[in-house]
Tab-separated table of C-alpha atoms in Angstrom:
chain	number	residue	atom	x	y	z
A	1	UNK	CA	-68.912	-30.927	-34.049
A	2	UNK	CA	-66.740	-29.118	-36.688
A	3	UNK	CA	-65.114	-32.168	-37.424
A	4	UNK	CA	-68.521	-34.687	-37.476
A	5	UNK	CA	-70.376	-32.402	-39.157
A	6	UNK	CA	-67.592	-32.357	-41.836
A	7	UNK	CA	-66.639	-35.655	-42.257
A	8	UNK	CA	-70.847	-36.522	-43.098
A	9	UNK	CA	-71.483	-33.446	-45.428
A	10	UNK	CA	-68.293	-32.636	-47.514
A	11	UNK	CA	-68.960	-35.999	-49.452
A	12	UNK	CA	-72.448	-34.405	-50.678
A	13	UNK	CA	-71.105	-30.908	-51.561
A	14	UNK	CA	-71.076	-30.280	-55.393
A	15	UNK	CA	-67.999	-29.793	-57.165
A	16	UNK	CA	-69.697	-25.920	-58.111
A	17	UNK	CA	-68.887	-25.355	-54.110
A	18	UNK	CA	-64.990	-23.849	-53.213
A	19	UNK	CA	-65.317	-21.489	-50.568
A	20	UNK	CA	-64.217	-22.832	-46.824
A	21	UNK	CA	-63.744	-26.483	-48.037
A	22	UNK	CA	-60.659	-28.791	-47.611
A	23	UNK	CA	-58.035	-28.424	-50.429
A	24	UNK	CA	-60.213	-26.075	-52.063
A	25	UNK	CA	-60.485	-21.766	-52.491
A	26	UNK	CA	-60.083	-19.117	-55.061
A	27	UNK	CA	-58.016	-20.646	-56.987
A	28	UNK	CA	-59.638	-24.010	-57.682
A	29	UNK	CA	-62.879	-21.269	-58.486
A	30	UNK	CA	-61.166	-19.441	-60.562
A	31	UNK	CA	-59.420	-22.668	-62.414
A	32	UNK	CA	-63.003	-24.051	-63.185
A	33	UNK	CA	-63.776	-20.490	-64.485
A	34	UNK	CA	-62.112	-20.848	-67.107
A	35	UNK	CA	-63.701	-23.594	-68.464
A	36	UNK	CA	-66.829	-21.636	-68.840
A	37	UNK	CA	-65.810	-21.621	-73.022
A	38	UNK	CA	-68.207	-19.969	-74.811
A	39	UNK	CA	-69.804	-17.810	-72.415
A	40	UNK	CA	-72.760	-14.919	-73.673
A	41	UNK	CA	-74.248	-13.816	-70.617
A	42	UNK	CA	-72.870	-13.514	-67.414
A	43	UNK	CA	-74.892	-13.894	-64.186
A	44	UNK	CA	-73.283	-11.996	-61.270
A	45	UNK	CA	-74.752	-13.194	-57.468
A	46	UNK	CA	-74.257	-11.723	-54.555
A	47	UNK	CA	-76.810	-12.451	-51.125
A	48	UNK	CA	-77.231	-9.815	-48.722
A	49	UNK	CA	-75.922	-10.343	-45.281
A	50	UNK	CA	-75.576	-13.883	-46.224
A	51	UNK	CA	-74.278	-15.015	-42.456
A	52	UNK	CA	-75.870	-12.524	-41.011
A	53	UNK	CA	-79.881	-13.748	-42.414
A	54	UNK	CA	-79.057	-17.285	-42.246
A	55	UNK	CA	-82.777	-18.340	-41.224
A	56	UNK	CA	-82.189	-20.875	-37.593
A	57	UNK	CA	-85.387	-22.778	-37.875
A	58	UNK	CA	-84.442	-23.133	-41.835
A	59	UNK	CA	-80.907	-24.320	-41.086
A	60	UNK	CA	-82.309	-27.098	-38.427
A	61	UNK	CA	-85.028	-28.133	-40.944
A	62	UNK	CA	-82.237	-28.927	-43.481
A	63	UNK	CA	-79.941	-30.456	-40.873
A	64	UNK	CA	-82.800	-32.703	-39.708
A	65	UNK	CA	-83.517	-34.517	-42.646
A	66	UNK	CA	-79.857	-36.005	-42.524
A	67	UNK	CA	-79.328	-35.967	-38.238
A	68	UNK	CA	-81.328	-38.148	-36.351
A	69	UNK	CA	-79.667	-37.702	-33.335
A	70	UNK	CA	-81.897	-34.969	-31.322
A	71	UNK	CA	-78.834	-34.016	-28.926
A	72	UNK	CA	-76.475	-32.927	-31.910
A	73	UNK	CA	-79.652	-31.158	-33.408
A	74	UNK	CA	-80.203	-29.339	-30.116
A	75	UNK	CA	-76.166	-28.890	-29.229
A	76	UNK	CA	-76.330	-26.967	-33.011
A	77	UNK	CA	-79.325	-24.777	-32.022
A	78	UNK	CA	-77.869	-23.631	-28.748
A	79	UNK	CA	-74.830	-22.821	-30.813
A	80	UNK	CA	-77.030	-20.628	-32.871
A	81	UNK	CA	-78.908	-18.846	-30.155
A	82	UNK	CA	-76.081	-18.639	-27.566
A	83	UNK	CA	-76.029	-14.770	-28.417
A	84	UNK	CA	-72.583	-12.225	-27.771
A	85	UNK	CA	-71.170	-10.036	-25.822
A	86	UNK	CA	-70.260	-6.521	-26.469
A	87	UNK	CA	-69.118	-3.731	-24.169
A	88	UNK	CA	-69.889	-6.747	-21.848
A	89	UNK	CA	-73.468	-6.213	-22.559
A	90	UNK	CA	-75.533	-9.440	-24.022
A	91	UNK	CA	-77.450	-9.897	-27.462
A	92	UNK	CA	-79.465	-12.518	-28.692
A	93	UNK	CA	-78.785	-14.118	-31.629
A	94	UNK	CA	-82.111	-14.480	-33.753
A	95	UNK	CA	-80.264	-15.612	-37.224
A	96	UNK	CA	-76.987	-15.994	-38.684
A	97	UNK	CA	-74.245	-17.750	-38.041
A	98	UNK	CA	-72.221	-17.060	-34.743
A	99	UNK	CA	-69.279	-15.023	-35.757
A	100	UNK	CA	-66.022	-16.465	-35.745
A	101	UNK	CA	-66.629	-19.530	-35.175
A	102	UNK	CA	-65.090	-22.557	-36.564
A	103	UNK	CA	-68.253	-24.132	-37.140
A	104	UNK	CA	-69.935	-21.213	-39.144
A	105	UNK	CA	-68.314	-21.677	-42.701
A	106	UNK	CA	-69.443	-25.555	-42.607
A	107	UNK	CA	-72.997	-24.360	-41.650
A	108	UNK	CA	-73.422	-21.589	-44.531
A	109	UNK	CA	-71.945	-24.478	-46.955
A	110	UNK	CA	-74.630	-27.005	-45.784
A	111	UNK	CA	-77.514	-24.301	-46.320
A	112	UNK	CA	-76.021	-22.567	-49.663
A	113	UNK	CA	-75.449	-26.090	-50.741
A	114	UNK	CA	-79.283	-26.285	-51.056
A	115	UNK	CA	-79.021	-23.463	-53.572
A	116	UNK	CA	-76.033	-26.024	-55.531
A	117	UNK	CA	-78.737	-28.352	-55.520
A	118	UNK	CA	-81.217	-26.382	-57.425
A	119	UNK	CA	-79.339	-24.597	-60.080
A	120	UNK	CA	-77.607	-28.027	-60.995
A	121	UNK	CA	-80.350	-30.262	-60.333
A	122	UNK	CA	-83.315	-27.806	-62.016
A	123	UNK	CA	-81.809	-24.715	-63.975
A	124	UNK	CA	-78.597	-26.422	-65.641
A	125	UNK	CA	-81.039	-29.497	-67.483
A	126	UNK	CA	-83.471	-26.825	-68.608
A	127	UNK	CA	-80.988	-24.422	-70.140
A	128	UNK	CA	-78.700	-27.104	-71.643
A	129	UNK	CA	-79.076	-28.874	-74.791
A	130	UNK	CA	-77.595	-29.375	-77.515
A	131	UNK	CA	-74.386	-31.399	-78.609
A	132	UNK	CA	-72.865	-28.757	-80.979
A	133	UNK	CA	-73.817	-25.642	-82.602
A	134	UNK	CA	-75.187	-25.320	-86.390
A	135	UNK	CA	-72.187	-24.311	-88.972
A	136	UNK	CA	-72.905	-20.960	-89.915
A	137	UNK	CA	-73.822	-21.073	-93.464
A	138	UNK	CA	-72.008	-17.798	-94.969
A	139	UNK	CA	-69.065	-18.775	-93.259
A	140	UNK	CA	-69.305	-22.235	-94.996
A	141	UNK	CA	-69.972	-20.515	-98.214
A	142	UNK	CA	-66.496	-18.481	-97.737
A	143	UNK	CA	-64.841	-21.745	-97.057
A	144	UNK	CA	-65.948	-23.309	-100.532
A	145	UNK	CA	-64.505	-19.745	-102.257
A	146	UNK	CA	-61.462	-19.615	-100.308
A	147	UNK	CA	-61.033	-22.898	-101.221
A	148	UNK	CA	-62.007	-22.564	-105.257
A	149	UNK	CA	-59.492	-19.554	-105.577
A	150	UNK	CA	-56.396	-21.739	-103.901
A	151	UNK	CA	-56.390	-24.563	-106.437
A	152	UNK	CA	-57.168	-21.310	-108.890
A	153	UNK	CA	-53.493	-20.344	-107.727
A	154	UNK	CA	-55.185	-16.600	-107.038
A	155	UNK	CA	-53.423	-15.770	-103.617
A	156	UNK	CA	-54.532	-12.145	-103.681
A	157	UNK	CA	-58.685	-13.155	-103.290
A	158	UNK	CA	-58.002	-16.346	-101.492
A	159	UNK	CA	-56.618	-13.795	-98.249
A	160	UNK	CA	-59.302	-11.247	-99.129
A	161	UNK	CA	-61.855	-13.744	-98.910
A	162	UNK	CA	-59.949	-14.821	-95.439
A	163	UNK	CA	-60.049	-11.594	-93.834
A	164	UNK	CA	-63.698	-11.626	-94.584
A	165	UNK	CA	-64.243	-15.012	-92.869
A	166	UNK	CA	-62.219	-14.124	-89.799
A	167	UNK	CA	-64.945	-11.207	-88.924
A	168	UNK	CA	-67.850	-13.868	-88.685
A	169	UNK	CA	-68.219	-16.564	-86.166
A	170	UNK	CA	-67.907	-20.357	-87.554
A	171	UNK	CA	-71.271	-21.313	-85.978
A	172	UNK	CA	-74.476	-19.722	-85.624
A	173	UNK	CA	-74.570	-17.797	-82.855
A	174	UNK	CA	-78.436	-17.782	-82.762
A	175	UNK	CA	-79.219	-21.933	-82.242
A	176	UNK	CA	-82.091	-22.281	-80.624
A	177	UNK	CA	-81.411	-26.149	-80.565
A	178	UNK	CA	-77.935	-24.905	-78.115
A	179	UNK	CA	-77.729	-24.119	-75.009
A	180	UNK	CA	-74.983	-24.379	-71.927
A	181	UNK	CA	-75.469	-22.873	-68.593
A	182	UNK	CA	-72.519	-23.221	-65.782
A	183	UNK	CA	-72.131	-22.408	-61.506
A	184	UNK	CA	-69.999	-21.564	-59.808
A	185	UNK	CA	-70.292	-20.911	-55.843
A	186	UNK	CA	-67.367	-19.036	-53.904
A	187	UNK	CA	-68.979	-18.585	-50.101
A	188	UNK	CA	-71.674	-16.211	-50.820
A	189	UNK	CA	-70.479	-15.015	-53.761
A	190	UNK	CA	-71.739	-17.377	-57.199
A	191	UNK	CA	-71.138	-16.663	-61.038
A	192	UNK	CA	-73.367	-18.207	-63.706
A	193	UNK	CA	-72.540	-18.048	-67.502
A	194	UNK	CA	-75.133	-19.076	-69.938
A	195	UNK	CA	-74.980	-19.725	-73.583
A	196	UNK	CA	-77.449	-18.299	-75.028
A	197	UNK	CA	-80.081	-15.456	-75.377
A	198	UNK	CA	-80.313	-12.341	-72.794
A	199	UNK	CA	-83.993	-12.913	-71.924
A	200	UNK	CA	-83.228	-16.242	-70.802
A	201	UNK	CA	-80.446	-15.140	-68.522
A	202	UNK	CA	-82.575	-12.422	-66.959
A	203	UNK	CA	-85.346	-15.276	-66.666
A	204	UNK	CA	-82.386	-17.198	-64.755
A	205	UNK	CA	-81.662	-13.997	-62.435
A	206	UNK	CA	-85.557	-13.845	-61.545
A	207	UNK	CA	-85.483	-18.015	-60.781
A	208	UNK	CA	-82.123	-17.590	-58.387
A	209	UNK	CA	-83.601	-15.166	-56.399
A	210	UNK	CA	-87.137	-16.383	-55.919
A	211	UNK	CA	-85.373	-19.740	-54.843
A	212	UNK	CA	-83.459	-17.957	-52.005
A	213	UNK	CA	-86.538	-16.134	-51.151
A	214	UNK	CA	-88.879	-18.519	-50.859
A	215	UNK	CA	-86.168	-21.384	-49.577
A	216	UNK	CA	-83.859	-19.954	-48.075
A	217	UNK	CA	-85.277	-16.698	-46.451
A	218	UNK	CA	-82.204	-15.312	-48.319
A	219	UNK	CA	-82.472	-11.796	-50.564
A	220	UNK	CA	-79.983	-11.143	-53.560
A	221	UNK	CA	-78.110	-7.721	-53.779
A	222	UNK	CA	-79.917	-5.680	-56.419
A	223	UNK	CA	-76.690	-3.300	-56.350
A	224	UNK	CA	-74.378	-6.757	-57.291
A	225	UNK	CA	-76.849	-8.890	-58.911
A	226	UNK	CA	-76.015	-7.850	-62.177
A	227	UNK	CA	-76.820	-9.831	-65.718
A	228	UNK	CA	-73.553	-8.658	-68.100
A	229	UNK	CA	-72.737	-9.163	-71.429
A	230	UNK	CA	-69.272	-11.522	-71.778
A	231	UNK	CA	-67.816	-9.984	-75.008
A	232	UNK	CA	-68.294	-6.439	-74.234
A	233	UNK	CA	-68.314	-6.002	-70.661
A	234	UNK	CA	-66.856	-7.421	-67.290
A	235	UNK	CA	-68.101	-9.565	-64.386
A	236	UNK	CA	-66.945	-9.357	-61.084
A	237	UNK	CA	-65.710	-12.528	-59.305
A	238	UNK	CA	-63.017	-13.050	-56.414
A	239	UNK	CA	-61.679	-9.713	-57.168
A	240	UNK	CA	-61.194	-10.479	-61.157
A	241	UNK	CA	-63.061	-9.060	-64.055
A	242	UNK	CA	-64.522	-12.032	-66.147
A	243	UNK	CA	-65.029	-11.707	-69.464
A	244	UNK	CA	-64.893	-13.727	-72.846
A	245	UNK	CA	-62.250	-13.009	-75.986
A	246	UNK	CA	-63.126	-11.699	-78.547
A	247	UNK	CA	-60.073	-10.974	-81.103
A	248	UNK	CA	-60.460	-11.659	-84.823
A	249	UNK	CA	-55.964	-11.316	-85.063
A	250	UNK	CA	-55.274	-13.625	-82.779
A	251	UNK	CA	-54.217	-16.228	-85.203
A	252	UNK	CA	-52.078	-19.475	-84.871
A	253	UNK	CA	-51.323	-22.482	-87.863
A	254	UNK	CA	-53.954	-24.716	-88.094
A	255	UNK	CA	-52.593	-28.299	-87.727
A	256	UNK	CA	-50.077	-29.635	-90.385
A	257	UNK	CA	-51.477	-26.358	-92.881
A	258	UNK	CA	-49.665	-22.757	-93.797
A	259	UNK	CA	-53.333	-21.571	-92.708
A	260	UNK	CA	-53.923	-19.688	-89.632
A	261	UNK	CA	-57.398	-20.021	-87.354
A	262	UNK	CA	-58.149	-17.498	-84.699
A	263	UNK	CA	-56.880	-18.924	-81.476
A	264	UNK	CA	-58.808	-16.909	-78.154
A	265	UNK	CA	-62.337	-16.345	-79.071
A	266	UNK	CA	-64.715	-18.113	-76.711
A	267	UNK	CA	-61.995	-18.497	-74.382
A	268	UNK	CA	-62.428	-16.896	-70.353
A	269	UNK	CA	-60.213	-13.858	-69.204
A	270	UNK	CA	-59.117	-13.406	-66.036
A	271	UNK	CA	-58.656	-9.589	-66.198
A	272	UNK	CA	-57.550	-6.959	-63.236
A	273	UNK	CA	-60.266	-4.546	-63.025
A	274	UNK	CA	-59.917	-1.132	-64.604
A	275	UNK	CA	-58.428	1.346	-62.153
A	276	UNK	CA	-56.959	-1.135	-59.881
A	277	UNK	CA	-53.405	-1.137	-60.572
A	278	UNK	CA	-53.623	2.950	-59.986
A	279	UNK	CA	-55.864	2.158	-56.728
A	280	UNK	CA	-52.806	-0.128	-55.505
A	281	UNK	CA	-50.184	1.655	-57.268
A	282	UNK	CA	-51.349	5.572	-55.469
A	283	UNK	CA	-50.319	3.884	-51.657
A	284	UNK	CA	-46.648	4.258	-52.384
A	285	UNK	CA	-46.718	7.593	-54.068
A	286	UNK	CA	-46.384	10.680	-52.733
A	287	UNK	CA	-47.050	13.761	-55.543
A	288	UNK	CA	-46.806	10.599	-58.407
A	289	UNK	CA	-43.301	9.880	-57.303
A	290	UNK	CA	-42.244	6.851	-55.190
A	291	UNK	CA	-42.117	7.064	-51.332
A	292	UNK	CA	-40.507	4.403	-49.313
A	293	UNK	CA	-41.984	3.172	-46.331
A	294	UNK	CA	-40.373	3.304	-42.897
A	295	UNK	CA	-41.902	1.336	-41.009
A	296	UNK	CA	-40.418	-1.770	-42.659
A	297	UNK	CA	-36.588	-0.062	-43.016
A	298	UNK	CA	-35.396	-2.139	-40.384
A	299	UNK	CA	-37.069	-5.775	-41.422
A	300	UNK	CA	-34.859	-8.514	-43.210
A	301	UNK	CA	-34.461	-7.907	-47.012
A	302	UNK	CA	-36.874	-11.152	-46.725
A	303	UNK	CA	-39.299	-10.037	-44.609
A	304	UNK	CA	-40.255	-7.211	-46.733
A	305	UNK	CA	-40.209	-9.123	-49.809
A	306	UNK	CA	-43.189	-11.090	-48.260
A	307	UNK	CA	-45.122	-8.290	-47.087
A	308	UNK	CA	-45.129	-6.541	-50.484
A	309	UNK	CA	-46.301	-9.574	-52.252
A	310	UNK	CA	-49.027	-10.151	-49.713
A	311	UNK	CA	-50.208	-6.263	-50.379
């Protein structure tokens, strides 16, 4: 079924979708974060009990507008209901995906791949327009002095004049005429990043999760759903903390010129989050000094090379 089902439906995933798909995972996500240039707003997503409230009747509905075969339909739904044992003592099953299974990850990709549909097919043409942001105009007007007092040979207020330009963006930040919003799905777990204003990234939050509601049967974390500024704060995401640069110093040569441009802003960080290193760092440590462990003394000099990098 696993393999059917696969062969039929990983051809209509989106690209936005890497979790539990062939030659894909956290590190294809993560890659395609980073080409979320430009980012403002950050829209963290998490669902609640995502396998665990996957609606049955909802699942089959979505299945059955692809499947015509009734047998596979009904093989699927007694996979569903077939319930568990524990302590040997039966449950039903009533929604969800069965646990373990091999066939569980493909089903939560073909119903979160409904919620692919809508933010690329509805929310990404409505909050993107726009070729290229307006010049910001005082930044023009420094150019045109920076530029008078070089041919005036006056070094000193051509690099005052430069420091001055290097605290103000290039563009205007404030276009309403631009506008980018990107997705990214990881499982359960989905990032958006929106250029543009904070109302309309709250407006975005709100749209999400009435779509699972009303779709999808499916409720968003209010603990993790959380709309975060990309400059000043982090997102959470696969473990990193997402943000955007923002550093004025970071300068390089512009092309074929003595002058130097700054070289990071816009660009995505993949940051550890604060007060993980000491969270990891505090198992080997023993009164802040360096224990060794004992229970790998007598592996292969290999061996425990492998299992510290897996820790």
């Amino acid at each position: 079924m696993r393999l059917i089902l696969s062969a039929y439906y990983e051809p209509r995933f989106r690209d936005s979708s890497h979790g539990f798909r062939p030659d894909r995972g956290c590190h294809t996500a993560l890659a395609s974060v980073k080409k979320f240039k430009g980012a403002t707003w950050f829209i963290e997503g998490d669902i609640r009990g995502c396998f665990d409230n996957i609606d049955h009747a909802m699942l089959l509905r979505i299945l059955a507008r692809d499947i015509t075969d009734g047998r596979l339909l009904n093989l699927i739904r007694m996979n569903l209901e077939a319930g568990y044992l524990e302590s040997w003592q039966y449950h039903r099953t009533y929604s969800g995906t069965p646990q373990g299974g091999v066939l569980s990850p493909l089903l939560a990709n073909i119903y979160l791949n409904e919620l692919d549909v809508f933010v690329e097919d509805v929310l990404i043409p409505r909050y993107t327009r726009g070729n290229k942001r307006k010049a910001n105009p005082e930044y023009q007007r420094l150019n045109f002095s920076i530029s008078v007092a070089r041919k005036a040979d006056d070094d000193a207020k051509a690099q005052e004049l430069d420091r001055q330009r290097r605290s103000m963006p290039s563009q205007d930040t404030r276009d309403e005429g631009f506008r980018r919003l990107r997705f990214i799905r990881y499982a359960d777990d989905f990032l958006l990043a929106l250029t543009g204003p904070k109302n309309e990234a709250e407006a975005i939050k709100v749209e999400v999760g009435a779509f699972l509601k009303e779709s999808l049967h499916l409720e968003m974390s209010t603990s993790k759903t959380l709309v975060t500024h990309a400059r000043t704060a982090h997102a959470r995401f696969l473990g990193y903390a997402i943000s955007t640069y923002h550093a004025d110093d970071k300068l390089v040569p512009h092309t074929g010129t003595p002058i130097k441009t700054r070289a990071v802003n816009g660009a995505i960080r993949l940051g550890i989050p604060y007060g993980r290193v000491d969270e990891l760092m505090n198992r080997y440590l023993r009164d802040s000094k360096p224990v060794q462990d004992s229970a790998l003394i007598d592996y292969p000099d290999a061996e425990i090379i492998e299992v510290f990098q897996q820790r």
